Short mmCIF file of C-alpha atoms in Angstrom, two decimals:
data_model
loop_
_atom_site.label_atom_id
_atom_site.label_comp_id
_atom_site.label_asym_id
_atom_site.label_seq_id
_atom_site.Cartn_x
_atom_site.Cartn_y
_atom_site.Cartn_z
CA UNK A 1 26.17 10.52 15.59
CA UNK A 2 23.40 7.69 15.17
CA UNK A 3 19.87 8.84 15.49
CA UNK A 4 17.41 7.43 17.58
CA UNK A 5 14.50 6.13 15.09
CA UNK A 6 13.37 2.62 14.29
CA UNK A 7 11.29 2.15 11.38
CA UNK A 8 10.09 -1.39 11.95
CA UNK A 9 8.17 -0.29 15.08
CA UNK A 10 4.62 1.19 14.65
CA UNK A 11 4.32 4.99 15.46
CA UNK A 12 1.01 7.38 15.91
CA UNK A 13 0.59 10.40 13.97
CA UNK A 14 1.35 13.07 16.86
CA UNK A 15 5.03 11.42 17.07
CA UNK A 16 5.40 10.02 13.46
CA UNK A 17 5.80 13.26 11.71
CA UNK A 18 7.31 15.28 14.38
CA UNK A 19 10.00 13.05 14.20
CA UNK A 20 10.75 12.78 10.68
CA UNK A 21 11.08 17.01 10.20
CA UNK A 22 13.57 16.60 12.93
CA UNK A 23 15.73 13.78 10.69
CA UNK A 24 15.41 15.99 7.90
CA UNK A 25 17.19 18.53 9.89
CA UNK A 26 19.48 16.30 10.39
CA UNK A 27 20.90 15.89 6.63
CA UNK A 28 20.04 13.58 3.69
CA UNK A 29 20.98 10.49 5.18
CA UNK A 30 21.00 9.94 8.74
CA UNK A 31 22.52 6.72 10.49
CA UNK A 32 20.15 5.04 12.84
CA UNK A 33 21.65 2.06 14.36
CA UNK A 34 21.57 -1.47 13.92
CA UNK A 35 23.45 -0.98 10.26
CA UNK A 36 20.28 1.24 9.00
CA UNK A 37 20.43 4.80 7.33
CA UNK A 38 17.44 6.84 6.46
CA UNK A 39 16.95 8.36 3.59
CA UNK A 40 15.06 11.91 4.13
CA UNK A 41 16.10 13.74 0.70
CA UNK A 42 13.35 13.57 -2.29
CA UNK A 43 16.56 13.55 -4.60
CA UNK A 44 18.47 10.98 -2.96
CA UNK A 45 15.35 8.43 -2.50
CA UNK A 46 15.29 8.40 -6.46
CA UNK A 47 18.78 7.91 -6.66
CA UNK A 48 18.50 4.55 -4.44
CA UNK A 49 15.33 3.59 -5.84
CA UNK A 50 16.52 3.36 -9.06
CA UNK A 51 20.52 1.88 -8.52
CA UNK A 52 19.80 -1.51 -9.01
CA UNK A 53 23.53 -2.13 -9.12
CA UNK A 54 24.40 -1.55 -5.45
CA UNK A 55 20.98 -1.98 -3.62
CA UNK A 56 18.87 -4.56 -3.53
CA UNK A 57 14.90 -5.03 -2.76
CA UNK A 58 15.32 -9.13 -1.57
CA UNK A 59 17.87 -7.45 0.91
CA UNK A 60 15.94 -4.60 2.78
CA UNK A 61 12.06 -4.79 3.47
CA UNK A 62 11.83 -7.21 6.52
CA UNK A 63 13.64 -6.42 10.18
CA UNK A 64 16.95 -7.00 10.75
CA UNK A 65 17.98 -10.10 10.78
CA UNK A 66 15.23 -11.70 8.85
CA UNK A 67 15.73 -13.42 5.66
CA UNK A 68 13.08 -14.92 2.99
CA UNK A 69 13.75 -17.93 1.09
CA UNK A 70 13.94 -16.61 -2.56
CA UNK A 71 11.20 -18.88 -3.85
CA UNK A 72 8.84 -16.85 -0.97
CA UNK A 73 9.46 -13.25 -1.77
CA UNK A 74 6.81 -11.01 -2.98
CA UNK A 75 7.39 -8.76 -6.55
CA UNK A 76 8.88 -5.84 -4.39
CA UNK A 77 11.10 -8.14 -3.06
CA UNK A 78 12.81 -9.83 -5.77
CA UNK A 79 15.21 -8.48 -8.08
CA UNK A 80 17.02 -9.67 -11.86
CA UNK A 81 16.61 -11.12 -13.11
CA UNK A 82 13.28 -12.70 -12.15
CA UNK A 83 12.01 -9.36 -11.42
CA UNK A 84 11.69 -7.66 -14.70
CA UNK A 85 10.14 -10.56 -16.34
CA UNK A 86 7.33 -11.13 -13.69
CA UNK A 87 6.65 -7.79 -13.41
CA UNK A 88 5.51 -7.19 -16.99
CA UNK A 89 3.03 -9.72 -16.79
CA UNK A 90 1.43 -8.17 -13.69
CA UNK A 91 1.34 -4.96 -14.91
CA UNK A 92 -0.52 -6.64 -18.09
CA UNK A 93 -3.26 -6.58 -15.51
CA UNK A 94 -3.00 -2.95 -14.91
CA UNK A 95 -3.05 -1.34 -17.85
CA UNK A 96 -5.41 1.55 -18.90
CA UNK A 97 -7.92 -0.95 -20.14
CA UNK A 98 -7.52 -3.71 -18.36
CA UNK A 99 -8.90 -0.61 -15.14
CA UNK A 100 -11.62 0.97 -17.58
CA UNK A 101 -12.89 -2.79 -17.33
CA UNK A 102 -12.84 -2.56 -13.46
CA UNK A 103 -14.73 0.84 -13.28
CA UNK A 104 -18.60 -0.28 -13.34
CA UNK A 105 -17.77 -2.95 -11.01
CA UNK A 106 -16.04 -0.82 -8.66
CA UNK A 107 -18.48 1.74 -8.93
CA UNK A 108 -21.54 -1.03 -8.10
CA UNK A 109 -19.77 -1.96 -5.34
CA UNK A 110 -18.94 1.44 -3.83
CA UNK A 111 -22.69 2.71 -4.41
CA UNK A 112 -24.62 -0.75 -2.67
CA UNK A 113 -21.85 -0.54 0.40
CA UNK A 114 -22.94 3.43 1.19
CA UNK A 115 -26.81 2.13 0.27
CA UNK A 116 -26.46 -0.17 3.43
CA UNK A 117 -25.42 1.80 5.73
CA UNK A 118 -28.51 3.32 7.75
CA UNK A 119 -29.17 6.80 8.31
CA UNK A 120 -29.27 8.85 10.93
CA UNK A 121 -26.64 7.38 12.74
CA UNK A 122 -23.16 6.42 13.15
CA UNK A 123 -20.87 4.06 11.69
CA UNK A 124 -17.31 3.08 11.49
CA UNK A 125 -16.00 3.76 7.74
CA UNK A 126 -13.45 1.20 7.93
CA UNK A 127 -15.21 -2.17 7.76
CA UNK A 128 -18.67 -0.32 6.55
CA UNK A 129 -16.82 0.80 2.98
CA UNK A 130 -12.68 1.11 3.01
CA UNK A 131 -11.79 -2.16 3.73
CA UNK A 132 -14.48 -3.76 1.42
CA UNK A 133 -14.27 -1.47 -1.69
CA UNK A 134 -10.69 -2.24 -2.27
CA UNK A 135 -10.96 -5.60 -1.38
CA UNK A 136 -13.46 -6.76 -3.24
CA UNK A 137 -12.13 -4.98 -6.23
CA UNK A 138 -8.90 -7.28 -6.21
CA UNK A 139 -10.73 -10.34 -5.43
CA UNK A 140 -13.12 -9.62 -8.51
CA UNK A 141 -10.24 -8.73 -10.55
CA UNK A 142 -8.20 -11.89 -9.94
CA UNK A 143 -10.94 -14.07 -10.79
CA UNK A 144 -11.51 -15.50 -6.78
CA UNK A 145 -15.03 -16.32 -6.36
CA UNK A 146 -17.43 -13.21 -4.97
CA UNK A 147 -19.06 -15.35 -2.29
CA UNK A 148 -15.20 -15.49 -0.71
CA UNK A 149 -14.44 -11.59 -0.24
CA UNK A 150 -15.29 -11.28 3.13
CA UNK A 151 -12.82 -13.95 4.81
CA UNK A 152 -10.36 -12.61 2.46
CA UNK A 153 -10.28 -9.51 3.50
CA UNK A 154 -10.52 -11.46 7.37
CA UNK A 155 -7.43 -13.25 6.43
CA UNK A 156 -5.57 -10.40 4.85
CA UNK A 157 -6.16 -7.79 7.69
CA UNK A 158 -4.70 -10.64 10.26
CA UNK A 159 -1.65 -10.99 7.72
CA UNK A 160 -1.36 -7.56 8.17
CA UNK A 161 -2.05 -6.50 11.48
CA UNK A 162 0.20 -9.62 12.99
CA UNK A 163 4.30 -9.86 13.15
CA UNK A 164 4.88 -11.71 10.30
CA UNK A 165 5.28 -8.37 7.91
CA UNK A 166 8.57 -7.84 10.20
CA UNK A 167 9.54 -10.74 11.08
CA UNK A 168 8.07 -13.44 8.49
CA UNK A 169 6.95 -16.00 11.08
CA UNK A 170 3.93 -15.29 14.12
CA UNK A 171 3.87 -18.03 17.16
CA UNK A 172 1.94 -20.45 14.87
CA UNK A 173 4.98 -20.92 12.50
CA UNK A 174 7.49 -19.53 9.87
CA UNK A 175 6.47 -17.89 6.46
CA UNK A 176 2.90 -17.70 4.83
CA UNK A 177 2.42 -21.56 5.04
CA UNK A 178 3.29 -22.12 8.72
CA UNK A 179 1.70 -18.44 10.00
CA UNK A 180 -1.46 -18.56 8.27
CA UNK A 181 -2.13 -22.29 7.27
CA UNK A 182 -5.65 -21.70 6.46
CA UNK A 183 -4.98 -18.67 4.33
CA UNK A 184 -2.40 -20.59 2.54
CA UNK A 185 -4.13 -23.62 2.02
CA UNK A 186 -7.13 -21.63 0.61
CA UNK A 187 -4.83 -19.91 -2.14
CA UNK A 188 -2.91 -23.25 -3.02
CA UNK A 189 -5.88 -24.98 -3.71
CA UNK A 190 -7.28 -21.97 -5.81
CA UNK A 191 -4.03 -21.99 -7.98
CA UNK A 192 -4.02 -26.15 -8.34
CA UNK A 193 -7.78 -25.77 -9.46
CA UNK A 194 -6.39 -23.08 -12.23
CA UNK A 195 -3.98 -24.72 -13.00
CA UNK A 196 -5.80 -27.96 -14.02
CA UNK A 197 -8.21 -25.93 -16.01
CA UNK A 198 -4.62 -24.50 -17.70
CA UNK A 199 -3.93 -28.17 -18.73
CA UNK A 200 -7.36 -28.74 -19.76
CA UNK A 201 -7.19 -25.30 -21.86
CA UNK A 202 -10.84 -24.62 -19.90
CA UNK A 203 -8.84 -21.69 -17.75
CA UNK A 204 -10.12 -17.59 -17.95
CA UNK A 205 -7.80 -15.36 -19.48
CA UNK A 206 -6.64 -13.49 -16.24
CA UNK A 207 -3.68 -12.40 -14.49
CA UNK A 208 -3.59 -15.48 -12.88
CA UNK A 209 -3.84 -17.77 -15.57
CA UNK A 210 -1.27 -15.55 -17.30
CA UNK A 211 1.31 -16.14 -14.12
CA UNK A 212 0.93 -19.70 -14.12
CA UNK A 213 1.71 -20.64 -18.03
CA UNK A 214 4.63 -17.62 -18.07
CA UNK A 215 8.11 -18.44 -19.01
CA UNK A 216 10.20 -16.61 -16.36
CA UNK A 217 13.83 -17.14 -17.03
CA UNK A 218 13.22 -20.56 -19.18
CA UNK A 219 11.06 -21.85 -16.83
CA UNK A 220 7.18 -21.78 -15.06
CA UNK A 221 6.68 -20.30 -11.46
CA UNK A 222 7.10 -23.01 -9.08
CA UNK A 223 3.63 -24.01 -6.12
CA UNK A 224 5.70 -21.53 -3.92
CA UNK A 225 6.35 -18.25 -6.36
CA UNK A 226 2.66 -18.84 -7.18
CA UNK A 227 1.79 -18.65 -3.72
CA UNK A 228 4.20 -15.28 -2.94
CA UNK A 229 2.74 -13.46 -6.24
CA UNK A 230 -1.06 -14.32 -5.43
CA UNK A 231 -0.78 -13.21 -1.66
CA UNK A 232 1.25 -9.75 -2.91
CA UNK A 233 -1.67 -9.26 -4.92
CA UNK A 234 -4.29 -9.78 -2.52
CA UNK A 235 -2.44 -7.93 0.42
CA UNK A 236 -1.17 -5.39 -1.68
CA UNK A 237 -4.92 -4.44 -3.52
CA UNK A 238 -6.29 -4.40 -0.16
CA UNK A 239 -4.27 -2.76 2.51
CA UNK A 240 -2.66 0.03 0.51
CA UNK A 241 -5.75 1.02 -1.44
CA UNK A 242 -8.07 0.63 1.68
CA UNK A 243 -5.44 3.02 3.82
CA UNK A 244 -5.89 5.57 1.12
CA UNK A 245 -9.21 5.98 0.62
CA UNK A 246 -9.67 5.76 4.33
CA UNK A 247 -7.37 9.13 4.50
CA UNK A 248 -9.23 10.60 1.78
CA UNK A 249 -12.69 10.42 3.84
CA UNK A 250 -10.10 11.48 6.81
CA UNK A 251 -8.69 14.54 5.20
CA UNK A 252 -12.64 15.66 3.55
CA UNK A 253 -13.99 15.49 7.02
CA UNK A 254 -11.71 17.50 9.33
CA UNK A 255 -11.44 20.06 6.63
CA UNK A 256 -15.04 20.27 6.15
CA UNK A 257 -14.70 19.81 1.95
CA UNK A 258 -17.52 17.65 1.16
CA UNK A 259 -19.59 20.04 -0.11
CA UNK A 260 -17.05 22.14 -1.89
CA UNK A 261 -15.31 18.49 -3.36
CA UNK A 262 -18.78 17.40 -4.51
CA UNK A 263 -18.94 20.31 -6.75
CA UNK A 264 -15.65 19.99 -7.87
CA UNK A 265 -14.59 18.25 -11.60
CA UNK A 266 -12.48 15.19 -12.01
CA UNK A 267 -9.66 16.93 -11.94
CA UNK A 268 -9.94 18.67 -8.66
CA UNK A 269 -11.24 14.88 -6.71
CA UNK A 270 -8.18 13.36 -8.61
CA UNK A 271 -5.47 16.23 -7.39
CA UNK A 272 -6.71 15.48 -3.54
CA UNK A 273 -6.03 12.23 -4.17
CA UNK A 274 -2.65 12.79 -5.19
CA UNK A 275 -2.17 15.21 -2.12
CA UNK A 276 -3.61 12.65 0.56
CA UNK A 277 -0.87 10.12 -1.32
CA UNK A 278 1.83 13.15 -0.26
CA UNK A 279 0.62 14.01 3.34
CA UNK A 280 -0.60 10.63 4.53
CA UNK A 281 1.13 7.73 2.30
CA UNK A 282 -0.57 4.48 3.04
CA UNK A 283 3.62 3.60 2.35
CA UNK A 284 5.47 4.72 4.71
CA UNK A 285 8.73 3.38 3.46
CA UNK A 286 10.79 1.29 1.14
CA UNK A 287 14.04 -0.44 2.07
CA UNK A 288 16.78 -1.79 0.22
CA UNK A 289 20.07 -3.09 1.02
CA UNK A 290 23.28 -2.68 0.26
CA UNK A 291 25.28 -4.88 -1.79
CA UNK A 292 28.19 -3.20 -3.27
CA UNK A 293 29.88 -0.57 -1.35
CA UNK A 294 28.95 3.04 -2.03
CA UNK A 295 27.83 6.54 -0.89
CA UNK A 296 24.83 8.43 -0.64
CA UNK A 297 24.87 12.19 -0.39
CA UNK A 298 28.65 11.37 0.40
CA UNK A 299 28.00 8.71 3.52
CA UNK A 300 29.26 5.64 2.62
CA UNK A 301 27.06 2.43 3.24
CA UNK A 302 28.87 -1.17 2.07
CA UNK A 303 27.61 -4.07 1.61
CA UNK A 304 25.15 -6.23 4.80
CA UNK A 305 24.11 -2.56 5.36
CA UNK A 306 20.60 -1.16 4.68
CA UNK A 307 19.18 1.80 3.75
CA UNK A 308 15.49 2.94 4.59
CA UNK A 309 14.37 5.39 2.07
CA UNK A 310 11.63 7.37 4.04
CA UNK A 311 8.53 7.82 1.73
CA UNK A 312 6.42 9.85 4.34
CA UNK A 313 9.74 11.85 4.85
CA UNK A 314 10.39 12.73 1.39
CA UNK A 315 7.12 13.50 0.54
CA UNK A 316 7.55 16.79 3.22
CA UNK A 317 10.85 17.62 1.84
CA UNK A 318 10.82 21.35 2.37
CA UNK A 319 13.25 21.88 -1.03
CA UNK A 320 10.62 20.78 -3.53
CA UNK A 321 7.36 21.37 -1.33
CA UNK A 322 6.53 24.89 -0.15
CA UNK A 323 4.92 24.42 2.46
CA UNK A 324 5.85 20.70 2.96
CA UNK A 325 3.55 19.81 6.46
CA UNK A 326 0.08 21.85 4.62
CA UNK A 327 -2.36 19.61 2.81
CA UNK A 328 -2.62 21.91 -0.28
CA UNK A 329 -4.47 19.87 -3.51
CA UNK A 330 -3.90 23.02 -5.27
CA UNK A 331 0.26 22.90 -5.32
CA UNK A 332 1.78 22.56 -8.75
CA UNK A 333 3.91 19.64 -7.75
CA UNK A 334 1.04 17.67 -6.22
CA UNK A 335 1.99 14.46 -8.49
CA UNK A 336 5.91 14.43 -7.36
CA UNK A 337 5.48 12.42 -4.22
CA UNK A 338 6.90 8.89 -3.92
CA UNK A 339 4.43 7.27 -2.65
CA UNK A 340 4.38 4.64 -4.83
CA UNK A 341 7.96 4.30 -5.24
CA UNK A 342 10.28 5.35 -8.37
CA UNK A 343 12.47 3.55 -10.70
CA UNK A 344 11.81 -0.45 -11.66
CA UNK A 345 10.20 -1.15 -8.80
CA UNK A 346 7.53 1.77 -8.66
CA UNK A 347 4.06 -0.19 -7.60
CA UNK A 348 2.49 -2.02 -10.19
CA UNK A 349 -0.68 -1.38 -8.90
CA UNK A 350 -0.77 2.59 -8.45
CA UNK A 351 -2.75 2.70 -11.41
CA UNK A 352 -5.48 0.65 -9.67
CA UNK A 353 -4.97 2.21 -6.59
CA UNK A 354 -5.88 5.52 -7.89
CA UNK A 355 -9.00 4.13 -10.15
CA UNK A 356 -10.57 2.56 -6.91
CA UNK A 357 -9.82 5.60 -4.45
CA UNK A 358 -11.13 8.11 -6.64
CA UNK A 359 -14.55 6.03 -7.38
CA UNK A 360 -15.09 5.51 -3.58
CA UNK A 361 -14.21 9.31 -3.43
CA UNK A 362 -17.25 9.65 -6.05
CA UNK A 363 -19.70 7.62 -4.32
CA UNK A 364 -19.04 8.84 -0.90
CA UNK A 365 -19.30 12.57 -2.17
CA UNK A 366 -22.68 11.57 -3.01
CA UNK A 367 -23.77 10.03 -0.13
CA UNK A 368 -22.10 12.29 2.25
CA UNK A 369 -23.21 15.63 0.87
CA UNK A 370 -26.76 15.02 1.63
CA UNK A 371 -26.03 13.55 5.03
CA UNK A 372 -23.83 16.00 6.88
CA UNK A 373 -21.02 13.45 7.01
CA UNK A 374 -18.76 14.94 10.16
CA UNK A 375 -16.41 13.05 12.53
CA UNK A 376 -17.59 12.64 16.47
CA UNK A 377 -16.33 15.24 18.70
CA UNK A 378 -13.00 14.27 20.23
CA UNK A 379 -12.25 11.52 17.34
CA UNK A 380 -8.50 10.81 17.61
CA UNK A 381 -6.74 9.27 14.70
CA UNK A 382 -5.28 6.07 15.40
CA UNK A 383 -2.86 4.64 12.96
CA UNK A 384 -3.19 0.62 11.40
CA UNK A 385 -0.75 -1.67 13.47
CA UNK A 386 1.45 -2.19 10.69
CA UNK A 387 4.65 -0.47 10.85
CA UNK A 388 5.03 0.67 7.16
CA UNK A 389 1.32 1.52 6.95
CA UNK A 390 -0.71 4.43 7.28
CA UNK A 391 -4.09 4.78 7.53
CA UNK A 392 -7.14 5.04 10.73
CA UNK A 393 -7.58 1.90 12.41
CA UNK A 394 -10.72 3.05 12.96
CA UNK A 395 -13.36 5.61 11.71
CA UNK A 396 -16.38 6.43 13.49
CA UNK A 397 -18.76 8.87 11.05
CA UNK A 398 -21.94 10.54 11.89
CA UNK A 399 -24.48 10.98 9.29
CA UNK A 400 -28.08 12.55 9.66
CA UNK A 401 -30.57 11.69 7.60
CA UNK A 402 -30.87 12.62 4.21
CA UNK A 403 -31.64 15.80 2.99
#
């Protein structure tokens, strides 16, 4: 029996979640049409996400049908053995340090976007502070000038919020280049200007500059990988960071924890992070497909055919989650989610993620606390329009005056 379910098409919370407790009724992996199965079994997701041999990430992540020239596809689309290579220099920019080094700026930037917000009053959290923070945290942290964060994150929320996620094309035109020509030509000219000061040995040392002289498989990343890598940064830091911390303020306010949370240590803010990633994943899922025949909790999928492991379906699995649907930051599991993936391709940028979502958490326990931060009475969550995203389109707060 095929279920009814398609991933690729942009649900609301009230049916979202309802319907993935009923495919997890239905069994591990549950066909549902068009050559898809879903994965709704934390043990079999890991088990995909990490057989490289028979499922592929270039194969799975856009609708069906849709292809992306290799030299186009972002890091959690490729696969070996370009994959492995590019990947360690990214995550060169992620490291424990390399975030420390991140922290004051972040922080800065969290405290002067809560400073200029006015009080009494109200104020959509979105484009006031979780949109910006995260944004302008990648943008400082791959070197693009300051003055430019704000059409970035324009850009990047159109990107987003348009077909070509799905479908790789939007009426102006195929792929990045013909969809978003501005966007594109904006980012190519960024990367030529590196890449002269690279020849000129006048370049920063950045993730960037490191992409452009790496030897990936004998050679240097060709105008077009450049272009896939830079975007997958900037879309990536911005969307699923700003979809977290925009749950985080979510979850605080409708179960009236400022106060208590601003008390809290480090450890407490940091385990409600981890248990907004479980409930509400900004992720909602990560395909793959098939390309050598074989079975997943004993269905067998060949090759052409693609499997959708659910994220925010596994997260709720009722066998390693007691109480799977309850937002408890006090469960002993809180870290196991998968989020953020599992296996080689597990997000580079969780790390980052985290850092920026629990300093926004910081600041905005501050300001909050001595503002009577609450939502407006009848506020109804309204999910991003992007089909593997969640997080509130919009998010109207009402503040009094300080205390």
């Amino acid at each position: 029996m095929v279920s009814t379910y398609d991933p690729f098409q942009v649900e609301q919370p009230e049916t979202t979640f309802k319907r993935l407790h009923e495919l997890r009724a239905e069994g591990p992996i549950v066909p549902i049409g068009e050559g898809m199965y879903y994965v709704t079994s934390y043990e079999e997701a890991r088990r995909v996400l990490r057989d490289v041999e028979h499922f592929s990430s270039a194969e799975g992540f856009r609708a069906p049908g849709v292809t992306v020239p290799a030299e186009d596809r972002m890091l959690g689309e490729q696969d070996a053995p370009q994959h492995p290579g590019v990947r360690r220099i990214v995550m060169s920019a992620f490291n424990p340090a390399a975030i420390r080094l991140e922290e004051a700026f972040v922080r800065q930037r969290a405290h002067a976007l809560l400073e200029a917000i006015d009080t009494p009053g109200t104020v959509d959290m979105v484009p006031a502070f979780t949109t910006p923070l995260p944004n302008d945290a990648t943008v400082h942290l791959l070197g693009f000038p300051m003055d430019d964060a704000t059409r970035i994150a324009a850009w990047s929320k159109e990107v987003m919020e348009s077909e070509w996620p799905a479908m790789n094309r939007t009426e102006r035109g195929e792929g990045m280049e013909g969809a978003f020509p501005e966007y594109t030509a904006y980012v190519d000219h960024f990367v030529a200007t590196l890449r002269e000061e690279v020849a000129a040995g006048k370049a920063p040392d950045g993730l960037l500059t490191r992409l452009i002289t790496a030897d990936v498989g004998g050679e240097h990343l060709s105008v077009r990988q450049m272009r896939a890598l830079v975007f997958n940064l900037l879309l990536g830091g911005l969307t699923t960071t700003a979809q977290l911390l925009g749950n985080v303020i979510y979850q605080l306010l409708i179960s009236d924890s400022v106060a208590q949370l601003a008390g809290a240590g480090a450890d407490e803010r940091a385990a409600f992070i981890e248990e907004c990633l479980r409930v509400y994943p900004p992720v909602m899922l990560i395909p793959r497909g098939c390309v050598q025949e074989t079975t997943v909790a004993g269905t067998t999928v060949r090759p052409g055919e693609r499997v959708i492991v659910g994220s925010a379906c596994v997260n709720r699995d009722e066998s390693l989650f007691d109480s799977s649907e309850e937002f408890d930051p006090g469960r002993a599991n809180v870290e196991r989610h998968l989020t953020f993936g599992f296996g080689p391709h597990i997000c580079a940028g969780a790390a980052m993620a985290r850092s920026v979502a629990l300093i926004g958490l910081d600041e905005f326990l501050k300001f909050a606390n001595i503002r009577r931060a609450r939502l407006p009475a009848g506020f109804t969550y309204e999910n991003v329009p992007t089909f593997f995203e969640y997080g509130p389109k919009t998010m109207p707060v009402v503040f009094d005056a300080p205390a």
